[in-house]
Amino acid sequence: MKALGVLLLAILCFVVAQGTNIPLFFYLFYLLLALLALAYLWSWSNLQGVSVTRDVGTRRAQVGEEARERLLLDNEWPLPKLWVEVQDHSDMPLHASGFVAYLPGNERRRWTVRTPCTMRGKWTLGPVTLHSGDPFGIFKLQRPIDSTTDIIVYPATIDLPDFKLPSAELPGGADVRTRSFHVTPNVSTIRDYVFGDSFNRIHWRSTARTGKMMVKEFELDPTADVWIVVDMHERSQAIAEEQRTLFRDRRLGRDIQVPESTEEYIVSAAASIGRHLLNGSRNVGLLSWGQHREVIPPEREARQLYKMLESLAIVRAHGTHSLQEVLIAESSQFSRSSTMVVITASVDPTWVTSLQQLLYRGIRAVVVFVDQESFGGLPGQSTLRKLNELNVPVYKVEQGQPLDQALQQPSVVGRGAR
């Protein structure tokens, strides 16, 4: 608009100069045209020869941590840039929106951006847009830079020292005596070292006692697989009106608050339980039907935790299938030797009937029930009553309750059996 005003003023001076033949108006006309050309050239040159590079320290973070990145602004021209505004379009919550910089000729400027991780998910850092103008404020130009980087924020995990599962039984109640090529918690015997044996199989005490390398032989885990079933049915969730203070950001001088929802409690419980069981060398799998079906087969390797955390980071309670439908559809995944950890906020008691059918097959179950009534949702007494009749252990989690306390002792004590 300012450029248009200057142009109209120049045209007016030209018209007056033509009508009056006064030299002053001719000089004003040429001066205003030169001002427009100079201002545009200045604004345009400020955006040329400028590059932006984003250096992300890590592309994985966790809720409660801080994501750090460096923005490198390079001026590849010998002429200085008086002011360049960098506008960052990253979609990560609480991410800094940008800054203004002065760039000397052939110089580099660095800015460190620290973003508190308050919400799990897959976020995009970038793109950025460069803005600049002239000293007269006539033109303001912009130049987009499309470079982006993804960062995944894992859900928060809590230590659960007192969380326990019911033991599972294999057909006939007999232990498995089959040798395993994987490291399990069950050592059967020791033998002489042979070429190709992994160093983590070496039994150092026997090696020191006998004077030769001895390795451990392992058996399959008789306690079987553990399936964590995460209920992401959209209609089973509730969101509390108040927010929870995650931590205080001294840099911003305010508390960082996050919304309280059954969805986030369910995801955090699943991540914490998964980590707890994997640390105990259990075979753990994950099953969820959110925006799409997600099945991670049971494993005990270290990479399994990151596979589960990555899945839980992006899952959303957008599921259109109820927990009852999920249990029916996925029933073939569970064998008699399986243990299920069902994490849900559903108050619809019909899913308990589907769970009962699995219990009849010899599958063990534990329920982590996130009480949506405490979030302002519906009461779930009828569901808890049915679970109690089936002697299924139920851990009840209420809004504001620390997860390690909620998962310390079942509120409904059962055997997890038929």
Short mmCIF file of N, CA and C in Angstrom, two decimals, residues 348-406:
data_model
loop_
_atom_site.label_atom_id
_atom_site.label_comp_id
_atom_site.label_asym_id
_atom_site.label_seq_id
_atom_site.Cartn_x
_atom_site.Cartn_y
_atom_site.Cartn_z
N ASP A 348 -18.74 -49.30 28.30
CA ASP A 348 -19.70 -50.22 27.69
C ASP A 348 -19.37 -51.65 28.13
N PRO A 349 -20.22 -52.28 28.94
CA PRO A 349 -19.87 -53.60 29.50
C PRO A 349 -19.88 -54.73 28.48
N THR A 350 -20.29 -54.47 27.25
CA THR A 350 -20.36 -55.56 26.27
C THR A 350 -18.98 -56.11 25.93
N TRP A 351 -17.93 -55.28 26.04
CA TRP A 351 -16.60 -55.78 25.71
C TRP A 351 -16.12 -56.82 26.73
N VAL A 352 -16.68 -56.78 27.93
CA VAL A 352 -16.30 -57.77 28.94
C VAL A 352 -16.73 -59.16 28.50
N THR A 353 -17.84 -59.25 27.77
CA THR A 353 -18.30 -60.55 27.26
C THR A 353 -17.29 -61.13 26.27
N SER A 354 -16.75 -60.26 25.41
CA SER A 354 -15.72 -60.73 24.47
C SER A 354 -14.46 -61.16 25.21
N LEU A 355 -14.11 -60.43 26.26
CA LEU A 355 -12.96 -60.81 27.07
C LEU A 355 -13.20 -62.16 27.75
N GLN A 356 -14.45 -62.38 28.17
CA GLN A 356 -14.79 -63.63 28.85
C GLN A 356 -14.55 -64.83 27.93
N GLN A 357 -14.88 -64.68 26.65
CA GLN A 357 -14.65 -65.77 25.71
C GLN A 357 -13.16 -66.10 25.59
N LEU A 358 -12.32 -65.08 25.67
CA LEU A 358 -10.87 -65.32 25.62
C LEU A 358 -10.39 -66.00 26.90
N LEU A 359 -10.98 -65.63 28.03
CA LEU A 359 -10.61 -66.27 29.29
C LEU A 359 -10.97 -67.75 29.27
N TYR A 360 -12.09 -68.11 28.64
CA TYR A 360 -12.49 -69.51 28.53
C TYR A 360 -11.45 -70.33 27.77
N ARG A 361 -10.71 -69.68 26.89
CA ARG A 361 -9.67 -70.37 26.12
C ARG A 361 -8.36 -70.52 26.90
N GLY A 362 -8.32 -70.02 28.12
CA GLY A 362 -7.13 -70.15 28.95
C GLY A 362 -6.21 -68.96 28.90
N ILE A 363 -6.64 -67.89 28.25
CA ILE A 363 -5.82 -66.68 28.18
C ILE A 363 -5.97 -65.90 29.48
N ARG A 364 -4.86 -65.42 30.00
CA ARG A 364 -4.89 -64.60 31.21
C ARG A 364 -5.08 -63.14 30.82
N ALA A 365 -5.66 -62.36 31.72
CA ALA A 365 -5.94 -60.96 31.41
C ALA A 365 -5.79 -60.09 32.64
N VAL A 366 -5.34 -58.87 32.39
CA VAL A 366 -5.30 -57.79 33.38
C VAL A 366 -5.90 -56.57 32.69
N VAL A 367 -6.70 -55.81 33.41
CA VAL A 367 -7.34 -54.63 32.85
C VAL A 367 -6.83 -53.39 33.57
N VAL A 368 -6.37 -52.42 32.81
CA VAL A 368 -6.07 -51.09 33.34
C VAL A 368 -7.22 -50.20 32.91
N PHE A 369 -8.06 -49.85 33.88
CA PHE A 369 -9.30 -49.12 33.59
C PHE A 369 -9.10 -47.64 33.93
N VAL A 370 -9.05 -46.80 32.90
CA VAL A 370 -8.94 -45.35 33.10
C VAL A 370 -10.34 -44.81 33.31
N ASP A 371 -10.63 -44.36 34.50
CA ASP A 371 -11.97 -43.97 34.91
C ASP A 371 -12.37 -42.66 34.25
N GLN A 372 -13.19 -42.77 33.19
CA GLN A 372 -13.56 -41.55 32.48
C GLN A 372 -14.52 -40.68 33.29
N GLU A 373 -15.16 -41.24 34.32
CA GLU A 373 -16.02 -40.43 35.17
C GLU A 373 -15.21 -39.35 35.88
N SER A 374 -13.97 -39.66 36.26
CA SER A 374 -13.12 -38.67 36.92
C SER A 374 -12.68 -37.57 35.96
N PHE A 375 -12.84 -37.80 34.66
CA PHE A 375 -12.54 -36.79 33.64
C PHE A 375 -13.79 -36.03 33.21
N GLY A 376 -14.89 -36.27 33.88
CA GLY A 376 -16.15 -35.64 33.50
C GLY A 376 -16.97 -36.47 32.56
N GLY A 377 -16.61 -37.76 32.39
CA GLY A 377 -17.35 -38.64 31.48
C GLY A 377 -18.38 -39.47 32.21
N LEU A 378 -18.65 -40.66 31.68
CA LEU A 378 -19.70 -41.53 32.20
C LEU A 378 -19.15 -42.47 33.27
N PRO A 379 -20.00 -42.91 34.20
CA PRO A 379 -19.57 -43.86 35.23
C PRO A 379 -19.38 -45.25 34.65
N GLY A 380 -18.47 -46.03 35.25
CA GLY A 380 -18.18 -47.37 34.73
C GLY A 380 -18.35 -48.46 35.75
N GLN A 381 -19.26 -48.27 36.73
CA GLN A 381 -19.43 -49.26 37.79
C GLN A 381 -19.90 -50.61 37.26
N SER A 382 -20.77 -50.59 36.25
CA SER A 382 -21.29 -51.86 35.73
C SER A 382 -20.17 -52.67 35.06
N THR A 383 -19.27 -51.99 34.38
CA THR A 383 -18.14 -52.68 33.76
C THR A 383 -17.21 -53.28 34.81
N LEU A 384 -16.92 -52.52 35.85
CA LEU A 384 -16.06 -53.02 36.93
C LEU A 384 -16.71 -54.19 37.65
N ARG A 385 -18.03 -54.15 37.80
CA ARG A 385 -18.74 -55.22 38.48
C ARG A 385 -18.61 -56.53 37.69
N LYS A 386 -18.75 -56.44 36.37
CA LYS A 386 -18.63 -57.65 35.54
C LYS A 386 -17.21 -58.22 35.56
N LEU A 387 -16.22 -57.32 35.56
CA LEU A 387 -14.84 -57.78 35.64
C LEU A 387 -14.56 -58.46 36.97
N ASN A 388 -15.17 -57.94 38.02
CA ASN A 388 -15.00 -58.53 39.34
C ASN A 388 -15.60 -59.93 39.39
N GLU A 389 -16.73 -60.11 38.71
CA GLU A 389 -17.36 -61.43 38.67
C GLU A 389 -16.48 -62.45 37.95
N LEU A 390 -15.65 -61.96 37.01
CA LEU A 390 -14.75 -62.86 36.27
C LEU A 390 -13.40 -63.04 36.96
N ASN A 391 -13.23 -62.41 38.13
CA ASN A 391 -11.96 -62.47 38.86
C ASN A 391 -10.79 -61.96 38.05
N VAL A 392 -11.03 -60.92 37.25
CA VAL A 392 -9.97 -60.31 36.46
C VAL A 392 -9.35 -59.17 37.28
N PRO A 393 -8.03 -59.15 37.47
CA PRO A 393 -7.40 -58.04 38.18
C PRO A 393 -7.60 -56.72 37.42
N VAL A 394 -8.04 -55.70 38.11
CA VAL A 394 -8.31 -54.40 37.50
C VAL A 394 -7.52 -53.33 38.24
N TYR A 395 -6.72 -52.60 37.49
CA TYR A 395 -6.03 -51.42 38.02
C TYR A 395 -6.82 -50.19 37.59
N LYS A 396 -7.34 -49.46 38.52
CA LYS A 396 -8.17 -48.30 38.21
C LYS A 396 -7.34 -47.03 38.29
N VAL A 397 -7.36 -46.25 37.21
CA VAL A 397 -6.58 -45.01 37.12
C VAL A 397 -7.55 -43.84 37.03
N GLU A 398 -7.42 -42.89 37.94
CA GLU A 398 -8.28 -41.71 37.94
C GLU A 398 -7.48 -40.48 37.54
N GLN A 399 -8.20 -39.44 37.13
CA GLN A 399 -7.54 -38.21 36.72
C GLN A 399 -6.72 -37.63 37.87
N GLY A 400 -5.49 -37.22 37.55
CA GLY A 400 -4.61 -36.63 38.54
C GLY A 400 -3.88 -37.62 39.40
N GLN A 401 -4.17 -38.91 39.26
CA GLN A 401 -3.52 -39.92 40.09
C GLN A 401 -2.20 -40.33 39.46
N PRO A 402 -1.10 -40.32 40.21
CA PRO A 402 0.17 -40.78 39.65
C PRO A 402 0.06 -42.21 39.15
N LEU A 403 0.62 -42.45 37.98
CA LEU A 403 0.46 -43.75 37.34
C LEU A 403 1.12 -44.86 38.14
N ASP A 404 2.28 -44.58 38.75
CA ASP A 404 2.95 -45.63 39.51
C ASP A 404 2.15 -46.04 40.74
N GLN A 405 1.38 -45.09 41.31
CA GLN A 405 0.53 -45.43 42.45
C GLN A 405 -0.70 -46.22 41.99
N ALA A 406 -1.28 -45.80 40.86
CA ALA A 406 -2.48 -46.47 40.37
C ALA A 406 -2.20 -47.91 39.97
#
